[in-house]
Amino acid sequence: MKKIYSILLLMLAIASLASCDWKFKLTGEEDDPDRIEIQRYDRLESRYLSTGDFSALQQMNTTYPVETRTLVEDVLQLGAVTDSHINNRFLSFFQDSTLQNIISDAEAQYANMDDLNDMLSNSFIKLRELLPDVDKPVVYAQIGALDQSIIVGDKMIGVSLDKYLGKDYPAYTRFYTAQQRETMERKYIVPDCLTFYLLSLYPMKDHDQRPQLERDLHVGKVMWTVNKVLPHPAFNGRFIKMVDRYMKCHKDVTVEQLLKSNDYSQFK
């Protein structure tokens, strides 16, 4: 009996270790410090909004408190998460048939994100070669209400899957122009993550007082940088070309100096 009991303990210990390893991989805590795994906050959100599963809501609030507060208060603007009626308001908001279809379609299209995780990881490795002081962010997926595509916080990036369902997605034709829909594709998730993250780290000084040309050039500098770390350039346009010409003529200028500079006369 004692021998059987010892074997059972050993089996339980092995099972426990296996489950811990699985959990770590699920949440993106890999052995590789450069690896970025998109955290699947969207799956908990989908469970609650589709079925009213209260346990999913509890996990959203306990495991992802910052993400939930950002979604409810800042993105959807439904009120404070401490409001006694906020859970019902959150659930009711998504009962619209269009939003329910978006939830279902987003979960189907993004059942697997391995390609995005690989691209994010490789791009950030290259980005940190250009900008060594840039911190690796936590990236998570969520489902919004066709509002913001990318949400950037303190070392965090939220990806709204509802904004990347494909340029021909039926609901988009009601709200967006053909030009806007061109970038509402899966392939733009990583470029957009990088762009908005860098814009948060290298904001334009006195943005509201700057002329439009300088604002466009600032975004052009960021997009030029993003193109450098992607497998294939994602962005093109007049201002990116202006930055590219400048950098080819000033090889002594680092990317960090480029992004921090507030002198735009050099591009004119």
Coordinates of C-alpha atoms in Angstrom, one line a residue:
M1 CA 0.0 0.0 0.0
K2 CA 2.8 2.4 0.9
K3 CA 4.5 1.7 -2.5
I4 CA 1.2 2.5 -4.4
Y5 CA 0.7 5.7 -2.4
S6 CA 4.3 6.8 -3.3
I7 CA 3.6 6.1 -7.0
L8 CA 0.4 8.1 -6.8
L9 CA 2.2 11.1 -5.3
L10 CA 4.8 10.9 -8.0
M11 CA 2.2 10.8 -10.7
L12 CA 0.4 13.8 -9.1
A13 CA 3.6 15.8 -9.0
I14 CA 4.4 15.1 -12.7
A15 CA 0.8 16.1 -13.6
S16 CA 1.2 19.3 -11.6
L17 CA 4.4 20.2 -13.3
A18 CA 2.9 19.5 -16.7
S19 CA -0.1 21.6 -16.0
C20 CA 2.1 24.5 -14.8
D21 CA 4.2 24.3 -18.0
W22 CA 1.0 24.4 -20.0
K23 CA -0.3 27.4 -18.1
F24 CA 3.0 29.3 -18.6
K25 CA 2.9 28.7 -22.3
L26 CA -0.7 29.7 -22.5
T27 CA 0.0 33.1 -20.9
G28 CA 3.1 33.7 -23.0
E29 CA 5.8 33.1 -20.3
E30 CA 8.2 31.2 -22.4
D31 CA 11.8 30.3 -21.8
D32 CA 12.9 32.6 -24.6
P33 CA 13.0 36.1 -23.1
D34 CA 12.6 37.7 -26.5
R35 CA 9.4 35.8 -27.2
I36 CA 6.1 37.7 -27.4
E37 CA 2.8 35.8 -27.1
I38 CA -0.4 37.7 -27.6
Q39 CA -2.4 37.1 -24.4
R40 CA -5.9 35.8 -25.1
Y41 CA -8.0 38.2 -23.1
D42 CA -10.5 38.2 -26.0
R43 CA -11.4 34.6 -25.2
L44 CA -12.6 35.4 -21.7
E45 CA -14.4 38.5 -23.0
S46 CA -16.1 36.4 -25.8
R47 CA -17.3 33.8 -23.2
Y48 CA -18.9 36.4 -21.0
L49 CA -20.4 38.5 -23.8
S50 CA -21.7 35.5 -25.7
T51 CA -23.0 33.3 -22.9
G52 CA -23.1 35.5 -19.8
D53 CA -20.6 33.2 -18.1
F54 CA -19.9 35.0 -14.8
S55 CA -16.8 33.0 -14.1
A56 CA -15.3 34.4 -17.3
L57 CA -16.1 37.9 -16.1
Q58 CA -14.5 37.2 -12.7
Q59 CA -11.3 36.0 -14.5
M60 CA -11.3 39.1 -16.6
N61 CA -11.4 41.3 -13.5
T62 CA -8.8 39.3 -11.5
T63 CA -6.3 38.2 -14.1
Y64 CA -6.7 41.2 -16.4
P65 CA -7.8 44.2 -14.2
V66 CA -6.0 46.8 -16.2
E67 CA -7.2 45.5 -19.6
T68 CA -10.8 45.3 -18.3
R69 CA -10.7 48.8 -16.9
T70 CA -9.2 50.2 -20.1
L71 CA -11.8 48.4 -22.3
V72 CA -14.8 49.4 -20.2
E73 CA -13.9 52.9 -19.1
D74 CA -11.7 54.2 -22.0
V75 CA -12.6 52.3 -25.1
L76 CA -16.3 51.6 -24.7
Q77 CA -16.8 54.5 -22.2
L78 CA -19.5 52.6 -20.4
G79 CA -18.7 54.0 -16.9
A80 CA -16.5 53.1 -14.0
V81 CA -15.7 49.5 -13.4
T82 CA -16.6 50.1 -9.8
D83 CA -20.2 51.0 -10.7
S84 CA -22.6 48.4 -9.3
H85 CA -24.4 48.2 -12.6
I86 CA -21.4 48.1 -14.9
N87 CA -21.4 44.3 -15.6
N88 CA -25.0 44.4 -16.8
R89 CA -24.3 47.5 -18.9
F90 CA -21.2 45.8 -20.4
L91 CA -23.1 42.7 -21.3
S92 CA -26.2 44.5 -22.6
F93 CA -24.0 46.7 -24.8
F94 CA -22.8 43.7 -26.8
Q95 CA -26.2 42.1 -27.3
D96 CA -26.5 44.0 -30.6
S97 CA -26.7 41.4 -33.4
T98 CA -23.8 43.1 -35.3
L99 CA -21.5 43.0 -32.3
Q100 CA -22.4 39.4 -31.6
N101 CA -21.5 38.4 -35.2
I102 CA -18.2 40.3 -34.8
I103 CA -17.4 38.4 -31.6
S104 CA -18.1 35.1 -33.3
D105 CA -16.2 36.0 -36.5
A106 CA -13.2 37.4 -34.6
E107 CA -12.8 34.2 -32.5
A108 CA -13.1 32.1 -35.6
Q109 CA -10.5 34.1 -37.6
Y110 CA -8.1 34.4 -34.8
A111 CA -8.4 30.9 -33.3
N112 CA -4.6 30.6 -34.0
M113 CA -2.2 33.5 -33.7
D114 CA 1.1 31.7 -34.1
D115 CA 2.0 33.7 -37.2
L116 CA 1.4 37.0 -35.3
N117 CA 3.4 35.9 -32.3
D118 CA 6.3 34.9 -34.5
M119 CA 6.2 38.2 -36.4
L120 CA 5.9 40.3 -33.2
S121 CA 8.8 38.5 -31.6
N122 CA 11.1 38.7 -34.5
S123 CA 10.2 42.4 -35.2
F124 CA 10.9 43.4 -31.6
I125 CA 14.2 41.7 -31.6
K126 CA 15.2 43.8 -34.6
L127 CA 13.6 46.9 -33.1
R128 CA 15.7 46.6 -30.0
E129 CA 18.9 46.4 -32.2
L130 CA 18.0 49.8 -33.4
L131 CA 16.6 51.1 -30.1
P132 CA 18.2 49.1 -27.3
D133 CA 16.3 51.0 -24.5
V134 CA 12.8 50.1 -25.8
D135 CA 11.1 47.7 -23.3
K136 CA 9.4 44.6 -24.6
P137 CA 5.6 45.2 -24.1
V138 CA 2.9 42.9 -23.0
V139 CA 0.5 42.4 -25.9
Y140 CA -3.1 41.2 -25.5
A141 CA -6.1 40.8 -27.8
Q142 CA -9.5 42.1 -27.1
I143 CA -12.8 42.7 -28.9
G144 CA -14.1 46.3 -29.0
A145 CA -17.0 47.9 -30.8
L146 CA -15.3 49.0 -34.0
D147 CA -13.7 51.9 -32.2
Q148 CA -9.9 51.9 -31.6
S149 CA -7.6 49.5 -33.4
I150 CA -4.6 49.6 -31.0
I151 CA -4.6 50.7 -27.4
V152 CA -1.3 51.6 -25.8
G153 CA -0.6 51.8 -22.1
D154 CA 2.4 51.5 -19.8
K155 CA 4.4 48.8 -21.6
M156 CA 1.2 47.3 -22.8
I157 CA -0.4 47.0 -26.3
G158 CA -4.0 46.0 -26.8
V159 CA -5.1 44.7 -30.2
S160 CA -8.8 45.1 -31.0
L161 CA -9.5 42.1 -33.2
D162 CA -12.8 43.6 -34.4
K163 CA -10.8 46.1 -36.5
Y164 CA -8.9 43.4 -38.4
L165 CA -11.5 41.1 -39.9
G166 CA -10.6 41.9 -43.5
K167 CA -11.2 44.7 -45.9
D168 CA -14.3 42.9 -47.4
Y169 CA -15.9 42.1 -44.0
P170 CA -19.6 43.0 -44.5
A171 CA -20.1 45.2 -41.4
Y172 CA -17.2 47.4 -42.4
T173 CA -18.9 48.6 -45.6
R174 CA -21.5 50.4 -43.4
F175 CA -19.0 52.4 -41.4
Y176 CA -15.7 52.8 -43.4
T177 CA -14.5 54.0 -46.7
A178 CA -12.7 51.6 -49.1
Q179 CA -9.5 53.4 -48.3
Q180 CA -9.9 52.9 -44.6
R181 CA -10.7 49.2 -45.1
E182 CA -7.5 48.6 -46.9
T183 CA -5.6 48.5 -43.6
M184 CA -8.2 46.5 -41.6
E185 CA -6.4 43.2 -42.4
R186 CA -4.6 40.7 -40.3
K187 CA -1.3 41.6 -41.9
Y188 CA -1.5 45.1 -40.4
I189 CA -1.7 44.0 -36.8
V190 CA 2.0 43.8 -36.1
P191 CA 2.9 47.0 -38.1
D192 CA 0.2 48.9 -36.2
C193 CA 1.3 47.5 -32.9
L194 CA 4.9 48.7 -33.6
T195 CA 3.7 52.1 -34.9
F196 CA 1.5 53.1 -32.0
Y197 CA 3.9 51.7 -29.5
L198 CA 6.7 53.8 -30.9
L199 CA 4.5 56.9 -31.1
S200 CA 3.8 56.5 -27.4
L201 CA 7.5 56.3 -26.6
Y202 CA 8.6 59.1 -29.0
P203 CA 5.7 61.6 -28.9
M204 CA 5.9 64.8 -30.9
K205 CA 6.6 67.8 -28.7
D206 CA 3.8 70.5 -28.9
H207 CA 1.9 68.3 -31.3
D208 CA -1.2 70.5 -31.4
Q209 CA 0.8 73.6 -32.2
R210 CA 2.7 72.0 -35.0
P211 CA 1.8 72.4 -38.7
Q212 CA 0.3 69.4 -40.4
L213 CA 3.4 68.8 -42.5
E214 CA 5.5 68.3 -39.4
R215 CA 2.9 66.0 -37.9
D216 CA 2.9 63.9 -41.0
L217 CA 6.7 63.8 -41.0
H218 CA 6.8 62.6 -37.4
V219 CA 4.5 59.7 -38.2
G220 CA 6.6 59.1 -41.3
K221 CA 9.7 58.8 -39.2
V222 CA 8.0 56.1 -37.0
M223 CA 6.6 54.2 -40.0
W224 CA 10.0 54.3 -41.7
T225 CA 11.5 52.7 -38.6
V226 CA 8.8 50.1 -38.4
N227 CA 9.4 49.2 -42.1
K228 CA 13.0 48.5 -41.1
V229 CA 12.2 45.8 -38.7
L230 CA 9.4 44.0 -40.5
P231 CA 9.9 41.1 -42.9
H232 CA 8.4 43.2 -45.7
P233 CA 7.7 47.0 -45.6
A234 CA 4.1 47.7 -44.6
F235 CA 3.9 51.4 -45.2
N236 CA 4.6 53.7 -48.2
G237 CA 4.0 57.3 -49.0
R238 CA 5.5 60.7 -49.6
F239 CA 6.7 61.3 -46.0
I240 CA 8.3 57.9 -45.5
K241 CA 10.2 58.5 -48.7
M242 CA 11.4 61.9 -47.4
V243 CA 12.7 60.2 -44.3
D244 CA 14.3 57.5 -46.3
R245 CA 16.2 60.0 -48.5
Y246 CA 17.3 61.9 -45.4
M247 CA 18.6 58.8 -43.6
K248 CA 20.5 57.7 -46.7
C249 CA 22.3 61.0 -46.9
H250 CA 23.0 61.1 -43.1
K251 CA 24.3 57.7 -42.3
D252 CA 25.7 59.0 -39.0
V253 CA 22.3 59.7 -37.6
T254 CA 20.9 56.9 -35.4
V255 CA 17.3 55.8 -35.4
E256 CA 17.0 57.1 -31.8
Q257 CA 18.3 60.5 -32.9
L258 CA 15.9 60.5 -35.8
L259 CA 12.9 59.8 -33.6
K260 CA 13.8 62.2 -30.8
S261 CA 14.6 65.1 -33.1
N262 CA 12.1 68.0 -33.3
D263 CA 13.8 69.7 -36.2
Y264 CA 11.7 69.1 -39.3
S265 CA 13.4 71.8 -41.5
Q266 CA 15.9 69.2 -42.6
F267 CA 13.3 67.3 -44.5
K268 CA 11.9 70.2 -46.5

